[in-house]
Coordinates of C-alpha atoms in Angstrom, one line a residue:
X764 CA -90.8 -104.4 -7.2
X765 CA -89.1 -103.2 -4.0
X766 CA -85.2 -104.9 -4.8
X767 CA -86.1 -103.0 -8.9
X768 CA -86.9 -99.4 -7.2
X769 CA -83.8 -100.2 -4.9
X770 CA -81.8 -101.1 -8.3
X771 CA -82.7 -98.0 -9.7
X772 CA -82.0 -95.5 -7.4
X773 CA -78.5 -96.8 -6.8
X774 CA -78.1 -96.8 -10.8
X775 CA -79.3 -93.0 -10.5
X776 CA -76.9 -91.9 -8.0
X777 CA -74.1 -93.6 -9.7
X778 CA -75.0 -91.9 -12.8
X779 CA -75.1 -88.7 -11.3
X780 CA -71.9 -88.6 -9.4
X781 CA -70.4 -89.6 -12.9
X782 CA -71.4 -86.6 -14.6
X783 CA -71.1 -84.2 -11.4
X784 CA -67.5 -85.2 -11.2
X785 CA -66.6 -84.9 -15.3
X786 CA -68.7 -81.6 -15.7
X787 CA -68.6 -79.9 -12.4
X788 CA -65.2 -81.1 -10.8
X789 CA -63.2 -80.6 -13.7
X790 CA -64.9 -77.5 -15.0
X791 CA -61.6 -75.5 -14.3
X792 CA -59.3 -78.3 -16.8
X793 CA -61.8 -76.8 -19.6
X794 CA -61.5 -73.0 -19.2
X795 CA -57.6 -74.2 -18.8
X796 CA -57.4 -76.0 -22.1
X797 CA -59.5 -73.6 -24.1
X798 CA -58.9 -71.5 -27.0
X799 CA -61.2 -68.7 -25.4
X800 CA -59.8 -69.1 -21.4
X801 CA -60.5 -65.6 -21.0
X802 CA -63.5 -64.8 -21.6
X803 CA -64.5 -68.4 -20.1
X804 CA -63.3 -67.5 -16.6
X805 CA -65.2 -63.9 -16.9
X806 CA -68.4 -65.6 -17.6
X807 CA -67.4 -68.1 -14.8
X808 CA -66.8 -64.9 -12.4
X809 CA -69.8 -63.5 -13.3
X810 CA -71.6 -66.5 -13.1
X811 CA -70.4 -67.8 -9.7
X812 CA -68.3 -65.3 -8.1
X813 CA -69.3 -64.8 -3.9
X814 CA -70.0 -60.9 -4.7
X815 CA -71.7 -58.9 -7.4
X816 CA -68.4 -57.8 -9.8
X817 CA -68.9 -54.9 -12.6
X818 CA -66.9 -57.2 -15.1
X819 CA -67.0 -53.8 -17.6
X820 CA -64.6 -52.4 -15.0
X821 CA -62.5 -55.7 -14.9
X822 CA -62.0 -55.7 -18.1
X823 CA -60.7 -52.3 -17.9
X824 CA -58.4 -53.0 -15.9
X825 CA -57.4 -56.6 -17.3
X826 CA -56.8 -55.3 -21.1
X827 CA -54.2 -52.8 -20.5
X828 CA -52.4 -55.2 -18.2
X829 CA -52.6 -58.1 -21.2
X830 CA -51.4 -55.0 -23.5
X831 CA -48.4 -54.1 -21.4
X832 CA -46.6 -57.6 -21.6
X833 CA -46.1 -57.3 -25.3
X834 CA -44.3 -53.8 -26.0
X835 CA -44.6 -50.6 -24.8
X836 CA -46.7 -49.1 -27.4
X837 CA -49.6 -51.5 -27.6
X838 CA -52.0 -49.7 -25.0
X839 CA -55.6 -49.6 -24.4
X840 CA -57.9 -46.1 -24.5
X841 CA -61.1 -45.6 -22.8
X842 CA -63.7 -44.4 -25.1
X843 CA -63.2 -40.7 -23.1
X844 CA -59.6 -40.7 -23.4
X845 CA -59.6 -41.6 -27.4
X846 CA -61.6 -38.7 -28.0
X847 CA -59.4 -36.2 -26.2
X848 CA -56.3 -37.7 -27.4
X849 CA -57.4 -37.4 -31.1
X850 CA -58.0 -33.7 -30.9
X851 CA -54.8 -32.4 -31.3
X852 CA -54.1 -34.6 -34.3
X853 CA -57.3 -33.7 -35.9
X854 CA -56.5 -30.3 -35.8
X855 CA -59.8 -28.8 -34.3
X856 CA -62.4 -29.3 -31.2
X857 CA -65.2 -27.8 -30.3
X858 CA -64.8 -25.4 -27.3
X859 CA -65.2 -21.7 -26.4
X860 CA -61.8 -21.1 -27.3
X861 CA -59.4 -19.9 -24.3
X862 CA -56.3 -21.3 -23.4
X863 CA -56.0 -21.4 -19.2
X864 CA -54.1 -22.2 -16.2
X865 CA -55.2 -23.3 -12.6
X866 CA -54.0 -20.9 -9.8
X867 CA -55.1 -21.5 -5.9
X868 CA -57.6 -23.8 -7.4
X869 CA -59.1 -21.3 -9.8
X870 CA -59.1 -21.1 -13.7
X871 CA -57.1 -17.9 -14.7
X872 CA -57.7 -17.4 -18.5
X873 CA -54.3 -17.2 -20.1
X874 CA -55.1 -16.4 -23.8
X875 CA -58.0 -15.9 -25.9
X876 CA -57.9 -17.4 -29.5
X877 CA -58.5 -14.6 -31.6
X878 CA -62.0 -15.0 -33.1
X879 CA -62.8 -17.6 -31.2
X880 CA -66.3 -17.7 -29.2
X881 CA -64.9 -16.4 -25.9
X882 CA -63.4 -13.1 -27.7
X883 CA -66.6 -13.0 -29.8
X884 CA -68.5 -12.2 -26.3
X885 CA -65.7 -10.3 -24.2
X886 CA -63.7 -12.8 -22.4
X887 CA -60.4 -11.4 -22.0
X888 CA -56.6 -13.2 -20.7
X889 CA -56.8 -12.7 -17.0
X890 CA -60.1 -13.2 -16.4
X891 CA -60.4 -15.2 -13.8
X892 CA -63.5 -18.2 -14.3
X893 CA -65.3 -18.8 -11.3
X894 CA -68.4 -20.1 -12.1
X895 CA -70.2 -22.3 -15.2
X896 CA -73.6 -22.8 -15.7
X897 CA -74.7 -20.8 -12.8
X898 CA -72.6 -22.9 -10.3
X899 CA -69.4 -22.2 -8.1
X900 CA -66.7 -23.5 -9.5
X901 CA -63.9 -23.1 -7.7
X902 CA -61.9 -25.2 -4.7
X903 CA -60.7 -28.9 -4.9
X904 CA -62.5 -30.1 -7.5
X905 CA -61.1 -27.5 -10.3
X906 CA -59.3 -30.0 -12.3
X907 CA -57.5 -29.8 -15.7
X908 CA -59.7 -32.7 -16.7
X909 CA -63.0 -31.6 -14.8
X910 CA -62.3 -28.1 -16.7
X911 CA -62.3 -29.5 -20.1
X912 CA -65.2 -31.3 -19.8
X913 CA -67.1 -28.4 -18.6
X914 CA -66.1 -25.9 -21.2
X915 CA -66.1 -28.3 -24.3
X916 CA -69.5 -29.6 -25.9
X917 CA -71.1 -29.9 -29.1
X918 CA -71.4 -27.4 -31.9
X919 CA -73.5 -24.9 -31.0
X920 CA -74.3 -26.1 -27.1
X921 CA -73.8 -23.0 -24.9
X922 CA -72.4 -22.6 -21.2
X923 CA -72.6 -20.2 -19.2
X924 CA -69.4 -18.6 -17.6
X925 CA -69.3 -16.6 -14.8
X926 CA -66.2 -15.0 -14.4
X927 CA -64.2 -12.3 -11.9
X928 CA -61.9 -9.5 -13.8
X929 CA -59.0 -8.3 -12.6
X930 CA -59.9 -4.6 -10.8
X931 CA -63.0 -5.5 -10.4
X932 CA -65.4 -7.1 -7.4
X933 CA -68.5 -7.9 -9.2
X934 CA -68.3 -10.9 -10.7
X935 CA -69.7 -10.9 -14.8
X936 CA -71.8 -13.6 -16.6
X937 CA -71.2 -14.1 -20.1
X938 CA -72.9 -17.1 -22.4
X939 CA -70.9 -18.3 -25.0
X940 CA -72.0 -20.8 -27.6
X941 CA -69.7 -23.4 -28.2
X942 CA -67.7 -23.6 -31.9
X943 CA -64.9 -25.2 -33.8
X944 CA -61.2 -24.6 -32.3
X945 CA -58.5 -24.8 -34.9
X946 CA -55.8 -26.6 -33.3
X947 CA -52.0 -25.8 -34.8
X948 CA -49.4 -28.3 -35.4
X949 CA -46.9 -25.4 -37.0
X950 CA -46.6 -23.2 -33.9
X951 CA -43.9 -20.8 -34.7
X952 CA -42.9 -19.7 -38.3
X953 CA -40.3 -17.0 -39.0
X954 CA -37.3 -15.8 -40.4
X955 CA -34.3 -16.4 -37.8
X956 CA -32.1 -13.8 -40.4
X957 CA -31.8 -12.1 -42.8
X958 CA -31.6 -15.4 -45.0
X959 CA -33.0 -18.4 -42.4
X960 CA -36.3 -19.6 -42.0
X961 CA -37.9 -21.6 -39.1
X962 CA -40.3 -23.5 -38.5
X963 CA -41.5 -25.0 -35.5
X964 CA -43.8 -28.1 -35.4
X965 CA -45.2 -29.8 -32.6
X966 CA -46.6 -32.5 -33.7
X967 CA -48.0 -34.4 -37.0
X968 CA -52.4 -33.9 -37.5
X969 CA -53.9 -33.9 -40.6
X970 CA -53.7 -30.5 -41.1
X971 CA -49.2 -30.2 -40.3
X972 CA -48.2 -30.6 -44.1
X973 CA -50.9 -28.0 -45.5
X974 CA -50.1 -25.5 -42.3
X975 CA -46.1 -26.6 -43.1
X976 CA -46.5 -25.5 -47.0
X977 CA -48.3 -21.6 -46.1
X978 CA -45.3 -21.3 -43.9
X979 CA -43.2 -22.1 -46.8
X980 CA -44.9 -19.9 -48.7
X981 CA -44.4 -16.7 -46.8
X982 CA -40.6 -17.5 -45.6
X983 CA -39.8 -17.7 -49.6
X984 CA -41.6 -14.4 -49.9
X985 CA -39.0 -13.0 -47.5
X986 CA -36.1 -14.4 -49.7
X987 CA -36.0 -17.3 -47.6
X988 CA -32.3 -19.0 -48.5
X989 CA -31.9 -21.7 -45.7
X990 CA -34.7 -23.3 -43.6
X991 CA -34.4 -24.7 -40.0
X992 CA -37.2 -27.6 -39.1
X993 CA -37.7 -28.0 -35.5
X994 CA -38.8 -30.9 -34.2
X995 CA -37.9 -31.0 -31.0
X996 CA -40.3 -32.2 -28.0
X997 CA -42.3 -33.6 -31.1
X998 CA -43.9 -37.0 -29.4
X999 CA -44.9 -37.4 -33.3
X1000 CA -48.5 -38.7 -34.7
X1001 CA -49.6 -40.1 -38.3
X1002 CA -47.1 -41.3 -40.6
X1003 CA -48.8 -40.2 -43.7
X1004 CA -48.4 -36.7 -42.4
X1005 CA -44.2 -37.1 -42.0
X1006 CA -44.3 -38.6 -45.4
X1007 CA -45.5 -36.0 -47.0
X1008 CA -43.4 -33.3 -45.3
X1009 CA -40.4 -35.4 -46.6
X1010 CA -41.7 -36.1 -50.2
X1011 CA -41.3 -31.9 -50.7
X1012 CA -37.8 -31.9 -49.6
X1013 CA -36.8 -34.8 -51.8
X1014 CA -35.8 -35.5 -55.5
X1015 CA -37.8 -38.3 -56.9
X1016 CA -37.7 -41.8 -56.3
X1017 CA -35.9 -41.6 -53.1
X1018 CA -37.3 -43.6 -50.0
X1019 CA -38.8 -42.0 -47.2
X1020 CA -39.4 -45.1 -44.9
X1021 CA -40.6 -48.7 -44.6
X1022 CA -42.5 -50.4 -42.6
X1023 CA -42.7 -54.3 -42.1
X1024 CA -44.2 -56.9 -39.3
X1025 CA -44.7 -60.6 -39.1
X1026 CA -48.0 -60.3 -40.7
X1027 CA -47.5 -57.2 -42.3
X1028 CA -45.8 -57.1 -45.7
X1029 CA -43.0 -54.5 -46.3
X1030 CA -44.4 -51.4 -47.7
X1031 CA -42.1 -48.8 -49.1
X1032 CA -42.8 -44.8 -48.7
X1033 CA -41.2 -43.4 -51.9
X1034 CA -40.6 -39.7 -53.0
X1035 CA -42.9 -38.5 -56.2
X1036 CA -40.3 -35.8 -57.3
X1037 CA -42.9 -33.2 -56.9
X1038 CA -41.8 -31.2 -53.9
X1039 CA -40.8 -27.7 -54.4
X1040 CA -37.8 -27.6 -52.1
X1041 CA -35.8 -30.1 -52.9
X1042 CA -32.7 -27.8 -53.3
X1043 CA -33.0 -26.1 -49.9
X1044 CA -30.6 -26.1 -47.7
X1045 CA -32.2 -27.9 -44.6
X1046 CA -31.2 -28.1 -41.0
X1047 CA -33.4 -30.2 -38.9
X1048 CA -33.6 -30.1 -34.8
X1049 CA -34.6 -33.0 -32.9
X1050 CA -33.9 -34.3 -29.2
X1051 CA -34.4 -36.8 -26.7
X1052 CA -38.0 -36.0 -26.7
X1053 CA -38.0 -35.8 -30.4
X1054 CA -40.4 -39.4 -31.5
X1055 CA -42.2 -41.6 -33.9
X1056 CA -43.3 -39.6 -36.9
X1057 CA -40.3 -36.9 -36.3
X1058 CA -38.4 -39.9 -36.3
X1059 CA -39.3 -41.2 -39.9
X1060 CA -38.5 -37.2 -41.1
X1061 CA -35.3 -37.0 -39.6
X1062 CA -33.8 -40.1 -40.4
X1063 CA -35.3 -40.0 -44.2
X1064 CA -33.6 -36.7 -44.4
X1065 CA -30.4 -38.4 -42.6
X1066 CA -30.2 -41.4 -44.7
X1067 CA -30.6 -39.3 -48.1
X1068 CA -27.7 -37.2 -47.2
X1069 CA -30.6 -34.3 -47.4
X1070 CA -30.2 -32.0 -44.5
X1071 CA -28.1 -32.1 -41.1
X1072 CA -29.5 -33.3 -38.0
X1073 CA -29.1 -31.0 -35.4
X1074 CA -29.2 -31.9 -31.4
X1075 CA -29.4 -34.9 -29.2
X1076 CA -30.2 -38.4 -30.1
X1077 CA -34.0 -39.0 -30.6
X1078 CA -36.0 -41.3 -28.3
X1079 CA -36.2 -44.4 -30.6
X1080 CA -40.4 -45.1 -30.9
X1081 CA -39.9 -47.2 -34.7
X1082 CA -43.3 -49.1 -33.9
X1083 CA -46.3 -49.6 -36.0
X1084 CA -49.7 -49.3 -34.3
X1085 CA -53.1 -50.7 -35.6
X1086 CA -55.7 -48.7 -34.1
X1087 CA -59.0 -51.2 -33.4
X1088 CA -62.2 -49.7 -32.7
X1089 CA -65.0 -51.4 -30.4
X1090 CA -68.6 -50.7 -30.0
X1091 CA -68.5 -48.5 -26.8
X1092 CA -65.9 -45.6 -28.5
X1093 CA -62.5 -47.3 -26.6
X1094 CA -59.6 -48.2 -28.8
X1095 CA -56.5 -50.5 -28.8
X1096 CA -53.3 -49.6 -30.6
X1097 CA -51.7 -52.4 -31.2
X1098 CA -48.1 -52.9 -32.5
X1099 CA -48.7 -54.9 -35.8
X1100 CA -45.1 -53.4 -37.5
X1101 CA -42.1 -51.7 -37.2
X1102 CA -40.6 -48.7 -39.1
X1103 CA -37.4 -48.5 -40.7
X1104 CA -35.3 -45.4 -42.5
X1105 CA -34.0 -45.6 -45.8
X1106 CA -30.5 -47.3 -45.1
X1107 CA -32.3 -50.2 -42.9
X1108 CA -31.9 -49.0 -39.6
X1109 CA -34.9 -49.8 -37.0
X1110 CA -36.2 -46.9 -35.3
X1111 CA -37.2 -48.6 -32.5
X1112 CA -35.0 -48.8 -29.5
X1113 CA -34.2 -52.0 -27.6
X1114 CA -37.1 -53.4 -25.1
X1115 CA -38.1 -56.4 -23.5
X1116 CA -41.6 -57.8 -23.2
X1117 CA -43.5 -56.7 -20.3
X1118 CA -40.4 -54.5 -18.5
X1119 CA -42.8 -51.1 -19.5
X1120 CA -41.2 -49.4 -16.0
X1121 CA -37.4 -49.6 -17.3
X1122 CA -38.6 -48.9 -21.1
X1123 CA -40.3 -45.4 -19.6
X1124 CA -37.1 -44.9 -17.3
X1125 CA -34.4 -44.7 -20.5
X1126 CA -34.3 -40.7 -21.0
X1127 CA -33.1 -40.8 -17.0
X1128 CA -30.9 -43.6 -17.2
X1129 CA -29.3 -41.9 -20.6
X1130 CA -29.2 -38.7 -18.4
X1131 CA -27.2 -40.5 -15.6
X1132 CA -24.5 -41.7 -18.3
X1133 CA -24.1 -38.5 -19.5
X1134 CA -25.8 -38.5 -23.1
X1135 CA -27.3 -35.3 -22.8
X1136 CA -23.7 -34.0 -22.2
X1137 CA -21.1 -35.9 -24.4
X1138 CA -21.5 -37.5 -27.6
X1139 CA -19.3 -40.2 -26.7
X1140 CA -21.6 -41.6 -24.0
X1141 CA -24.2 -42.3 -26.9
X1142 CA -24.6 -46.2 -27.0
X1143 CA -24.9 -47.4 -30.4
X1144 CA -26.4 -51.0 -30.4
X1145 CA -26.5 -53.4 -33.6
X1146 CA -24.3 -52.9 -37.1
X1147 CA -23.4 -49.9 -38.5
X1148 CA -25.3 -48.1 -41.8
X1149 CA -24.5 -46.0 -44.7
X1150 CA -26.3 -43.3 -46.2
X1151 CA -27.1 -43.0 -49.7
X1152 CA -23.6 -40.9 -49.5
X1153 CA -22.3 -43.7 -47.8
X1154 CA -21.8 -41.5 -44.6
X1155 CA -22.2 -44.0 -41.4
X1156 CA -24.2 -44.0 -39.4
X1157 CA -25.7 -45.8 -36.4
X1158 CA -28.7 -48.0 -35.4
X1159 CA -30.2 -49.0 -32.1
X1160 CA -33.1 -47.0 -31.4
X1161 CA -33.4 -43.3 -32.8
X1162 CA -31.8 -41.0 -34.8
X1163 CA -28.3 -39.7 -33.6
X1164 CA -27.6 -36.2 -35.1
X1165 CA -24.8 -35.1 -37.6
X1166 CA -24.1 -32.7 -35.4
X1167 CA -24.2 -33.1 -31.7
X1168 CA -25.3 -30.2 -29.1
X1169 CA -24.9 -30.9 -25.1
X1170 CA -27.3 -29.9 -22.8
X1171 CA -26.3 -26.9 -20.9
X1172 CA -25.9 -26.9 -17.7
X1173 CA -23.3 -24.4 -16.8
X1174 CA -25.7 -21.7 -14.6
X1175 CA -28.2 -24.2 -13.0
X1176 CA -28.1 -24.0 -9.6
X1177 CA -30.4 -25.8 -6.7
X1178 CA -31.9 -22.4 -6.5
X1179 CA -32.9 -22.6 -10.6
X1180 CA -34.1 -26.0 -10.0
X1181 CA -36.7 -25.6 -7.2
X1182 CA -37.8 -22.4 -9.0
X1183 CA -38.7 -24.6 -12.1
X1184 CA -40.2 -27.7 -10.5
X1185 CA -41.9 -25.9 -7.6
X1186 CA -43.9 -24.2 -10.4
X1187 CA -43.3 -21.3 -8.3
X1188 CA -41.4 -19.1 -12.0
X1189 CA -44.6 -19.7 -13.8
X1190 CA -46.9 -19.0 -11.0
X1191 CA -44.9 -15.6 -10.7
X1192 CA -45.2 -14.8 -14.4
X1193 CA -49.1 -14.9 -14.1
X1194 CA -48.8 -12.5 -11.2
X1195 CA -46.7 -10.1 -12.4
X1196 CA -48.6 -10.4 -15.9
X1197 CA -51.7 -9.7 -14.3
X1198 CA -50.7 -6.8 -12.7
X1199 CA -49.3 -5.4 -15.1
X1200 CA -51.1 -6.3 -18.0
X1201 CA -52.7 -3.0 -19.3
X1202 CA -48.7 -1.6 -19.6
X1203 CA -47.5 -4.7 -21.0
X1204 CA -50.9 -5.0 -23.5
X1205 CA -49.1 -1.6 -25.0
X1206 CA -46.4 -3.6 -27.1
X1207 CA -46.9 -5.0 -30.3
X1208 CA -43.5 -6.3 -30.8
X1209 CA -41.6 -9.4 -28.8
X1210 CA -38.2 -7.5 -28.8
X1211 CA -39.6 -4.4 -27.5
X1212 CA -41.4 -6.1 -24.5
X1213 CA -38.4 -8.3 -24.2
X1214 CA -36.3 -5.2 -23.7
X1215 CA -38.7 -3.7 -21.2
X1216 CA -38.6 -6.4 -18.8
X1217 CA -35.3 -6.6 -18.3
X1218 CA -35.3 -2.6 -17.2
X1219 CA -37.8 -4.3 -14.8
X1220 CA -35.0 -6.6 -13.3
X1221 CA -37.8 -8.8 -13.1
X1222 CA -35.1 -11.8 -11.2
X1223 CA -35.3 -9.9 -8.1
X1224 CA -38.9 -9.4 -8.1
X1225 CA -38.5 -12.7 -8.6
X1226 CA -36.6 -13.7 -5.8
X1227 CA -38.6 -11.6 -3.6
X1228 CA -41.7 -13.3 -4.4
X1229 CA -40.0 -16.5 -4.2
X1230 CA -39.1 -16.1 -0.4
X1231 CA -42.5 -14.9 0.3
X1232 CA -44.0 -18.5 -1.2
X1233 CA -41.1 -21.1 0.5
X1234 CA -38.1 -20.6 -1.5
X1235 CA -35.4 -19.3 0.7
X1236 CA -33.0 -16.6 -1.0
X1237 CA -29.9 -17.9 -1.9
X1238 CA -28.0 -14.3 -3.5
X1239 CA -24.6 -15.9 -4.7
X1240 CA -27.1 -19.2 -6.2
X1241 CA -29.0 -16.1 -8.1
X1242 CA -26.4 -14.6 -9.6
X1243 CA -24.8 -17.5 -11.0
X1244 CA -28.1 -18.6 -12.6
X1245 CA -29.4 -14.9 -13.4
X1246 CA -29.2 -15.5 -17.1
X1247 CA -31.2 -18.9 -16.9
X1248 CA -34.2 -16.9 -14.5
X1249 CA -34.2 -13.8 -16.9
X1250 CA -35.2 -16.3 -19.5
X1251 CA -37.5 -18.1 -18.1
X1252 CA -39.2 -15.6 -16.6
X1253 CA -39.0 -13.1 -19.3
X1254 CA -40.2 -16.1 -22.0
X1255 CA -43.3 -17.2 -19.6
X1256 CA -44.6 -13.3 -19.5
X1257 CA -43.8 -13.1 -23.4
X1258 CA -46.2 -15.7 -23.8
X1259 CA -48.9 -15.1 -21.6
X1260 CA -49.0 -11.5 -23.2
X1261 CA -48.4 -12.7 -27.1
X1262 CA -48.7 -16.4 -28.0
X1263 CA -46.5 -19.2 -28.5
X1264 CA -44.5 -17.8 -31.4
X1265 CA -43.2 -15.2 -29.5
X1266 CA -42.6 -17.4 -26.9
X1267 CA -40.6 -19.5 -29.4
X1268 CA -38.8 -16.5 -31.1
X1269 CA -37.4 -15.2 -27.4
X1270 CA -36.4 -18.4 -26.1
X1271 CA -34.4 -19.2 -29.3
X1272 CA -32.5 -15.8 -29.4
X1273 CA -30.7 -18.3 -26.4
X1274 CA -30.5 -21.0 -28.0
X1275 CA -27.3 -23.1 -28.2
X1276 CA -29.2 -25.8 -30.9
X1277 CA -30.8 -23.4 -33.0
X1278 CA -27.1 -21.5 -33.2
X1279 CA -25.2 -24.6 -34.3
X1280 CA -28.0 -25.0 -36.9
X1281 CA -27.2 -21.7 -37.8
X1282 CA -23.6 -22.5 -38.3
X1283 CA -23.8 -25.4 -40.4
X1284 CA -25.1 -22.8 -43.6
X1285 CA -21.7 -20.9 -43.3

């Protein structure tokens, strides 16, 4: 009985150092050679890790890092950023309905959207907001961000705003109930002449082809003869949206755009021959900044031999994203095609996997060759296309306009450039529009206030200011570059006393794009 006990304990241990060894010390070879690796070595981590890890916020972290080694449009969203990122496109939010800036860590209301619920209870632009929901806030922790999500809510929620009017030292409490903000892809729409129209759209929502058609509507009512589109610093949005912009500039039949992917068959975008102005005249302004969606409307337009392109070369974003939902609200767009105009040419510019920092970098590194300044330093990558004209012209990444228009840079001076990117011209234009705002609130009409502020010589009030907040006076710098600060000082009051279309309408009585637009109907 003893040497059979003895037998069977050695037979036990033998046995178990077998299946320690296959299942314990080569536990690591099976996460290695398994289809699911990943989420293995998280339950591994969470299993056996020395400290307590939040594997939610790993996972954060790890998916936009997978993400970023296959292009640089497949990205991750939190579930927080989806929902502010959509806004814009979906063409309302709910909000009280002010448009604001942060000054010395304070919001200073800006605008007031006209019936809105802010106007609705006497919230006027200058009002400075000091306090919501019966708490300070003011300091360090006034954020952009941390304002938004105290002043947005649901339908009908209310908040409580306290704020501090200019003239006045007793702060006022006003409680506004929360309602639907119509956001505005069409920002500026009028007519440039006496036979021009404009339009200026920002981006492409659901709501940019109705908004474009009611601005078609009245231009043609003023015997609208020619029509600018500008598209410039338009970072794009849906396709469906450019598609249908196109499809009422075009005869039918015509192709707008393709898309195709490995596991995406080609699908063509055709015209229906409904549109109303095909005969137009058309002009159409893009720029470096100029992307995706605006993209598929310039080069349709290009490739049809339907309007000239007016500006710099577009930034080349030709890739199709597949937005994927999961449970907790966070998204991933991920690149499951690419878009191509009507001749063939890939939007997309050149990129390698995973090189994200040198993809971002491009505008600065086509600055630094001189793009922005000479046509000839435009790189054109790949074969050559024809238009349906058979007009050449070029691949490798964006659209490259008909006609080419340089930045510039004539009058900028160091002085002109710490102004701008010290924020110090903006911060001045809220000063001096506060102060002056109940004179200024006396015009009605953008030429008429433009007028009056140059009587104001408002570039040494300016400059005055300027050395009073770090920015030494440089006399012979400001004279060179007085045009440039009349501008943008003039354009920044402009719009903090009117809106954005009057913004737009001053800045493009300057404009050397929107003038070489205007040439090409002569």
């Amino acid at each position: 009985m003893p040497l059979i006990m003895a037998l069977c304990v050695i037979i036990g241990i033998l046995i178990g150092t077998f299946y320690a060894n296959h299942f314990s010390g080569n536990k690591l070879s099976i996460v290695n050679s398994g289809s699911n690796r990943l989420n293995n070595l998280l339950h591994i981590i969470d299993d056996q890790y020395v400290d307590t890890v939040d594997i939610n916020s790993l996972v954060e972290k790890a998916i936009p890092q997978i993400l970023s080694e296959l292009d640089p449009h497949s990205v991750y969203i939190s579930a927080k950023e989806a929902r502010d990122a959509t806004d814009d496109l979906k063409g309302s939010f709910y909000g009280i309905g002010i448009e604001f800036v942060i000054r010395q860590d304070t919001i200073h209301v800006q605008n007031v959207i006209e019936g809105g619920p802010a106007q609705k209870v006497g919230l006027i632009a200058g009002d400075k907001i000091i306090g919501v929901d019966g708490k300070p806030f003011v300091g360090k922790e006034v954020t952009n961000e941390e304002a938004v999500h105290r002043l947005k809510g649901p339908d009908k929620s209310k908040v409580k705003v306290t704020v501090l009017r200019y003239g006045s030292t007793k702060p006022q409490t006003f409680e506004i109930t929360r309602g639907e903000i119509k956001t505005h892809s069409v920002t500026a729409s009028y007519m440039i002449d006496e036979d021009t129209g404009y339009i200026r759209i920002k981006n492409f929502g659901e709501n940019t082809y109705a908004e474009m058609l009611v601005a078609l509507a009245s231009l043609s009512s003023h015997n609208m003869h020619h029509l600018i589109i500008d598209l410039r610093d338009n970072a794009g949005g849906y396709l469906e949206a450019a598609v249908q912009m196109a499809n009422e500039f075009l005869p039918k039949n015509r192709l707008i755009v393709y898309t195709e992917g490995r596991k995406v068959q080609r699908q063509d975008y055709k015209s229906d021959g409904r549109g109303s102005y095909q005969q137009m005249p058309l002009a159409v302004l893009i720029n470096e900044a100029s992307a995706s969606a605006s993209e598929i409307f310039a080069g349709a337009m290009q490739d049809n031999d339907r309007a000239m392109i007016v500006g710099r070369r577009s930034f080349g974003k030709g890739l199709v994203q597949q937005q994927i939902g999961f449970p907790d609200g966070s998204i991933i767009r991920l690149t499951v095609a690419r878009y191509y105009t009507p001749s063939g040419r890939c939007i997309q510019k050149p990129y390698s996997m995973g090189s994200g920092d040198d993809y971002q970098k491009d505008l600065i590194t086509r600055y630094e060759h001189g793009e922005y300044f000479n046509q000839d330093s435009i790189k054109h990558e790949g074969p050559q296309y024809k238009t349906v004209g058979g007009r050449i012209v070029f691949g490798g990444g964006g659209i490259t306009p008909d006609i080419f228009v340089a930045e510039d840079t004539t009058n900028v001076t160091s002085y002109y450039k710490e102004a701008s990117i010290t924020g110090l011209i903006m911060q001045f234009a809220f000063v001096y529009t506060d102060e002056n705002r109940l004179k200024l609130n006396s015009f009605r009409e953008m030429n008429a206030l433009a007028d009056y502020l140059v009587k104001q010589n408002t570039v040494e009030q300016f400059a005055t200011y300027g050395d009073s907040h770090g920015l030494q006076r440089r006399n012979l710098m400001i004279k060179k570059s007085h045009s440039l600060l009349e501008q943008y000082i003039n354009s920044r009051i402009i719009y903090n006393i009117m809106n954005e279309q009057a913004w737009v309408e001053y800045l493009n009585r300057y404009d050397d794009t929107v003038k070489a637009a205007l040439k090409t109907f002569k």
